[in-house]
Amino acid sequence: MLRARLGWLSVVMIGIAATFSVAQGGDPVVRYDDHQLIRVQVDTPQERQAILEIAPLFLGDGVAIGRTNDFIVAPDRIGDLEASGLTYIVKHANVQQLIEEERIANQVRGTWFESYHRYSEINDYIDTLVALRPDLVTKFNIGQSIQGRDVYGMRITSSVGGPGKPTLYFDGGLHAREWISPATVMYIADQLVRNYGSDPDVTGMLDRAEFLIIPLTNPDGYEYSHTTNRMWRKNRRNNGGTYGVDLNRNWSVGWGGSGSSGDPSSDIYRGTAPFSEPETANMRDFILVESNVVAHIDFHSYSQLVLRPYGYTYSTPSEPDNTTMTELGDGMSDAIYSVHGKNYTSEPAASLYLASGICTDWHYDEAGAFSWTIELRDTGYYGFELPPDQIIATGEENFAAITFLADSVTVMLKFEFPGGLPSMVEPDIATVVNVDITEVNGELQPGTGKQFTRIGTTGPWTEAALTYLGGDSYQAVLPATPCGDFVQFYFQAETTDGAILTSPEGAPAAYCDAESVNMIVVFDDDIETDLGWTAGVAGDDATTGAWGRMNPEGTEAQPENDHTPAPGTICYVTDGRAGSSVGTYDIDGGKTTLLTPIFDGSEGEVAISYWRWYCNDAGASPNADIFVIDISDDGGSSWTNVETVGPGGSGTSGGWVYYEFDLASIPGITPTVNMQMRFIASDEGDGSIVEAVIDDFVVISILECEETCPGDLNGDGQRDQADLGILLASYEIDDGGDIDGDGDTDQADLGILLSVYGVPCP
Ligand code: 0X9
Ligand code: ZN
């Protein structure tokens, strides 16, 4: 029996059993030489007790029963672990090496968001953002930490919309060792500040809402985790012999309950009373005077979770809040997934285990805000030592989450375009645009949906009502526009309180436009049917993961869904399945090639686009391989590179990416009728997980605008009886009287001719 076997273990645990070897600035540096990072399956309270005795340094917030949990085991306890009968795997044999690798990676300083920064550098960067946009950012100080460090934050909003806008509040760094948290919160601030005025989503957010951002709420612990003990979690209060209070157990809601400890040496020590710590008391006092806080996120790491209240009890918040926080949490998780395909599980905080006195429970109960704890990357491969080259990707996916959240709590009416918004229209005929208007935080005044259009790029707008189709659906009609001209447009609706909302936001200063062009779709393939691609060529040497046409099965590296909107399900993926058999195999042992059918690129200006997904950063040797995309103008005899994705950088950690290029931009390529493209993915090294996916491949040609005079079938400059004769002779027979370009002569053509009958050509 497990407990009996472990009964002899009566070692007195004094916190961390790491060695203290090098002295540096006061406390000796804590080293983790030959400490193992292990993942243990814990199924009973006895097993939890057993592992905590062997490995008191638990890396999460409470040991969950029925799941795996990560611990650090000191070298002198590895024998006990082996003898314990517990089921575990060793994730890293030497934690000190992980720490060193992170330190070395962190010395490679590219842009600011490619390395982790110290307390003073974060403060300097806040000043940089203020200097960049003093009209948008103000810095504030919520008070000092227990060692006297000032805790700074930023208020970010635009002057549009006046005071009293809804406030969203994000904080980071409550736990010292979770370095990705302050980095992600700074990334969010940086994006908001830098993209106001250029990115319509960001502009809308800062016009509708105010953001309060405190990136580093536990500066003392954070500095200590940099200088002395990389695994430090708490603040640096002197408890008289031991140090630190867990700032995420020190809040008043549920304080003192399960999942917190009264033992000052514990990593989840709750402190002597709620708000005993200046860091939490200052946060509380700061937010209590903010009257418009509607949503809050406390960023932590790791595990990839979106946790909603409560953490201290299994009971759920009352309705409708519980449903709202569930839907918003699920929506944030979906938004995160859409960027790089990372799964962040959305669930109640208490579903793993109870944690009492936590920050988010307090913000929900006492500050009147919807509140979440987001546990950032990863799921334990690197854990807290997440390599700094994942900061930007983590920031990007969480920026999508906060964009979704901000829109969900501040947008009154949402305009959506189920068929997309056109960037090109066909010359001389009207273009239908489907518009959905849904109520988010406002009530739509019926009958107020409108379109504003104009041909050309200046001049007055023509207003017209949208046609109501039922439900949330409306139809807009863009006017027929001569080839070569632009048609510009925006949409508008009103709420029952008289607020006027537009899409794009900020119209008429902001608007959409589409160019009227003579376009032919040469090849448009959503891969749903087999249009003659070739998966695999002579010379391919991948042993698994060959290209195949199929419905992908989601893994850490590849998407669950193809790119084509439903009902589409099929794409090309380096999955190795024949089409229907199960299994998810990434590429191994060499390369695999995918060829498009031959297509005609000889006419007009040719633009080629596709959606790609590429992931080479999941697994043991990340960012080692490349994805090569080439084009041929001689049916595949010779090839020229179009783009190469990887080995590092953007587009290498999953997520659907749109790529478009003009044939004319590829040096050395001649437009011919024998064009072909190829996609080569490979895994040349050991151990890495590589997945590539291609979907929605489109080739279009744009022809020059002809000097046209619709209806002048004989080209004599008149639209008269002679033209009518030609049309009638071909009527429903051939295309001799085809005016609208649809390939036959019918009533539509007759209608056009009659509408211009007798009008001389321009
Ligand atoms: O324990 C915490 O404070 C948070 N996790 S962490 O690993 N970053 O320390 C989670 C708080 C909410 N979670 C639960 N109630 N389980
Ligand atoms: Zn944490």
Short mmCIF file of N, CA, C and O in Angstrom, two decimals, residues 338-382:
data_model
loop_
_atom_site.label_atom_id
_atom_site.label_comp_id
_atom_site.label_asym_id
_atom_site.label_seq_id
_atom_site.Cartn_x
_atom_site.Cartn_y
_atom_site.Cartn_z
N SER A 338 -8.00 30.72 -32.37
CA SER A 338 -8.01 31.13 -33.78
C SER A 338 -6.68 31.74 -34.22
O SER A 338 -6.40 31.82 -35.40
N VAL A 339 -5.86 32.18 -33.28
CA VAL A 339 -4.62 32.87 -33.67
C VAL A 339 -3.49 31.87 -33.95
O VAL A 339 -2.90 31.89 -35.03
N HIS A 340 -3.17 31.01 -33.01
CA HIS A 340 -2.08 30.06 -33.24
C HIS A 340 -2.49 28.62 -32.93
O HIS A 340 -1.64 27.75 -32.73
N GLY A 341 -3.81 28.40 -32.82
CA GLY A 341 -4.26 27.04 -32.60
C GLY A 341 -3.95 26.48 -31.22
O GLY A 341 -3.91 25.26 -31.03
N LYS A 342 -3.71 27.36 -30.24
CA LYS A 342 -3.43 26.86 -28.89
C LYS A 342 -4.75 26.71 -28.12
O LYS A 342 -5.59 27.62 -28.12
N ASN A 343 -4.91 25.59 -27.47
CA ASN A 343 -6.11 25.33 -26.68
C ASN A 343 -5.94 25.86 -25.28
O ASN A 343 -5.07 25.40 -24.54
N TYR A 344 -6.76 26.83 -24.89
CA TYR A 344 -6.84 27.28 -23.51
C TYR A 344 -8.21 26.80 -23.02
O TYR A 344 -9.23 27.23 -23.55
N THR A 345 -8.25 25.95 -22.03
CA THR A 345 -9.51 25.38 -21.59
C THR A 345 -10.29 26.40 -20.75
O THR A 345 -9.75 26.97 -19.81
N SER A 346 -11.55 26.59 -21.12
CA SER A 346 -12.41 27.51 -20.38
C SER A 346 -13.23 26.72 -19.38
O SER A 346 -13.96 25.80 -19.75
N GLU A 347 -13.09 27.04 -18.08
CA GLU A 347 -13.79 26.27 -17.04
C GLU A 347 -13.85 27.07 -15.75
O GLU A 347 -13.15 28.08 -15.60
N PRO A 348 -14.70 26.66 -14.81
CA PRO A 348 -14.72 27.34 -13.51
C PRO A 348 -13.38 27.11 -12.80
O PRO A 348 -12.81 26.02 -12.89
N ALA A 349 -12.88 28.12 -12.10
CA ALA A 349 -11.59 28.00 -11.42
C ALA A 349 -11.58 26.81 -10.47
O ALA A 349 -10.59 26.08 -10.37
N ALA A 350 -12.70 26.58 -9.80
CA ALA A 350 -12.72 25.53 -8.79
C ALA A 350 -12.78 24.13 -9.40
O ALA A 350 -12.69 23.14 -8.68
N SER A 351 -12.92 24.03 -10.73
CA SER A 351 -13.06 22.69 -11.28
C SER A 351 -11.75 21.90 -11.19
O SER A 351 -11.77 20.68 -11.26
N LEU A 352 -10.61 22.57 -11.05
CA LEU A 352 -9.37 21.83 -10.84
C LEU A 352 -9.22 21.47 -9.36
O LEU A 352 -8.91 20.36 -9.00
N TYR A 353 -9.39 22.48 -8.53
CA TYR A 353 -9.25 22.35 -7.09
C TYR A 353 -9.62 23.70 -6.52
O TYR A 353 -9.63 24.71 -7.23
N LEU A 354 -9.91 23.76 -5.25
CA LEU A 354 -10.28 25.03 -4.64
C LEU A 354 -9.04 25.87 -4.40
O LEU A 354 -7.96 25.36 -4.11
N ALA A 355 -9.19 27.18 -4.52
CA ALA A 355 -8.15 28.12 -4.13
C ALA A 355 -8.88 29.31 -3.51
O ALA A 355 -9.76 29.88 -4.16
N SER A 356 -8.56 29.64 -2.29
CA SER A 356 -9.35 30.63 -1.55
C SER A 356 -8.60 31.94 -1.36
O SER A 356 -7.39 31.93 -1.13
N GLY A 357 -9.35 33.03 -1.42
CA GLY A 357 -8.74 34.34 -1.24
C GLY A 357 -8.07 34.83 -2.51
O GLY A 357 -7.11 35.59 -2.46
N ILE A 358 -8.62 34.41 -3.67
CA ILE A 358 -7.95 34.77 -4.93
C ILE A 358 -8.48 36.10 -5.47
O ILE A 358 -9.60 36.53 -5.17
N CYS A 359 -7.64 36.70 -6.28
CA CYS A 359 -7.86 38.02 -6.85
C CYS A 359 -9.18 38.11 -7.63
O CYS A 359 -9.95 39.05 -7.49
N THR A 360 -9.43 37.12 -8.50
CA THR A 360 -10.59 37.24 -9.39
C THR A 360 -11.91 37.04 -8.64
O THR A 360 -12.90 37.69 -8.98
N ASP A 361 -11.94 36.18 -7.64
CA ASP A 361 -13.18 36.06 -6.86
C ASP A 361 -13.53 37.41 -6.23
O ASP A 361 -14.69 37.81 -6.18
N TRP A 362 -12.52 38.11 -5.73
CA TRP A 362 -12.76 39.42 -5.12
C TRP A 362 -13.26 40.42 -6.16
O TRP A 362 -14.21 41.15 -5.91
N HIS A 363 -12.64 40.45 -7.32
CA HIS A 363 -13.07 41.43 -8.34
C HIS A 363 -14.49 41.17 -8.79
O HIS A 363 -15.22 42.10 -9.10
N TYR A 364 -14.88 39.90 -8.84
CA TYR A 364 -16.26 39.62 -9.21
C TYR A 364 -17.21 40.02 -8.07
O TYR A 364 -18.18 40.76 -8.28
N ASP A 365 -16.94 39.58 -6.85
CA ASP A 365 -17.88 39.83 -5.75
C ASP A 365 -17.86 41.28 -5.26
O ASP A 365 -18.91 41.84 -4.93
N GLU A 366 -16.68 41.88 -5.19
CA GLU A 366 -16.57 43.17 -4.51
C GLU A 366 -16.33 44.36 -5.44
O GLU A 366 -16.56 45.50 -5.05
N ALA A 367 -15.83 44.11 -6.65
CA ALA A 367 -15.58 45.25 -7.55
C ALA A 367 -16.61 45.28 -8.68
O ALA A 367 -16.55 46.14 -9.56
N GLY A 368 -17.54 44.33 -8.66
CA GLY A 368 -18.63 44.35 -9.64
C GLY A 368 -18.19 44.13 -11.07
O GLY A 368 -18.82 44.61 -12.00
N ALA A 369 -17.09 43.41 -11.25
CA ALA A 369 -16.57 43.17 -12.60
C ALA A 369 -16.66 41.70 -12.94
O ALA A 369 -16.42 40.85 -12.08
N PHE A 370 -16.97 41.39 -14.20
CA PHE A 370 -16.75 40.02 -14.66
C PHE A 370 -15.25 39.79 -14.59
O PHE A 370 -14.46 40.67 -14.93
N SER A 371 -14.85 38.63 -14.12
CA SER A 371 -13.43 38.46 -13.83
C SER A 371 -12.95 37.06 -14.18
O SER A 371 -13.66 36.08 -13.94
N TRP A 372 -11.76 37.00 -14.75
CA TRP A 372 -11.17 35.71 -15.13
C TRP A 372 -9.69 35.65 -14.71
O TRP A 372 -9.01 36.67 -14.70
N THR A 373 -9.24 34.44 -14.40
CA THR A 373 -7.82 34.17 -14.31
C THR A 373 -7.44 33.50 -15.61
O THR A 373 -8.02 32.46 -15.95
N ILE A 374 -6.52 34.08 -16.37
CA ILE A 374 -6.02 33.37 -17.56
C ILE A 374 -4.65 32.80 -17.23
O ILE A 374 -3.75 33.53 -16.83
N GLU A 375 -4.54 31.49 -17.35
CA GLU A 375 -3.24 30.82 -17.22
C GLU A 375 -2.67 30.72 -18.62
O GLU A 375 -3.24 30.07 -19.50
N LEU A 376 -1.53 31.38 -18.84
CA LEU A 376 -0.94 31.50 -20.17
C LEU A 376 -0.17 30.23 -20.55
O LEU A 376 -0.23 29.22 -19.84
N ARG A 377 0.59 30.31 -21.65
CA ARG A 377 1.40 29.18 -22.10
C ARG A 377 2.42 28.78 -21.06
O ARG A 377 2.88 29.64 -20.31
N ASP A 378 2.91 27.52 -21.09
CA ASP A 378 2.46 26.50 -22.03
C ASP A 378 1.68 25.48 -21.21
O ASP A 378 1.02 25.86 -20.23
N THR A 379 1.71 24.21 -21.62
CA THR A 379 1.01 23.22 -20.80
C THR A 379 1.99 22.41 -19.96
O THR A 379 1.64 21.37 -19.43
N GLY A 380 3.23 22.88 -19.85
CA GLY A 380 4.17 22.23 -18.93
C GLY A 380 5.45 21.75 -19.57
O GLY A 380 6.31 21.22 -18.88
N TYR A 381 5.59 21.91 -20.87
CA TYR A 381 6.86 21.48 -21.46
C TYR A 381 8.00 22.35 -20.93
O TYR A 381 9.01 21.86 -20.44
N TYR A 382 7.81 23.67 -21.04
CA TYR A 382 8.78 24.58 -20.43
C TYR A 382 8.28 25.14 -19.10
O TYR A 382 9.07 25.61 -18.30
#
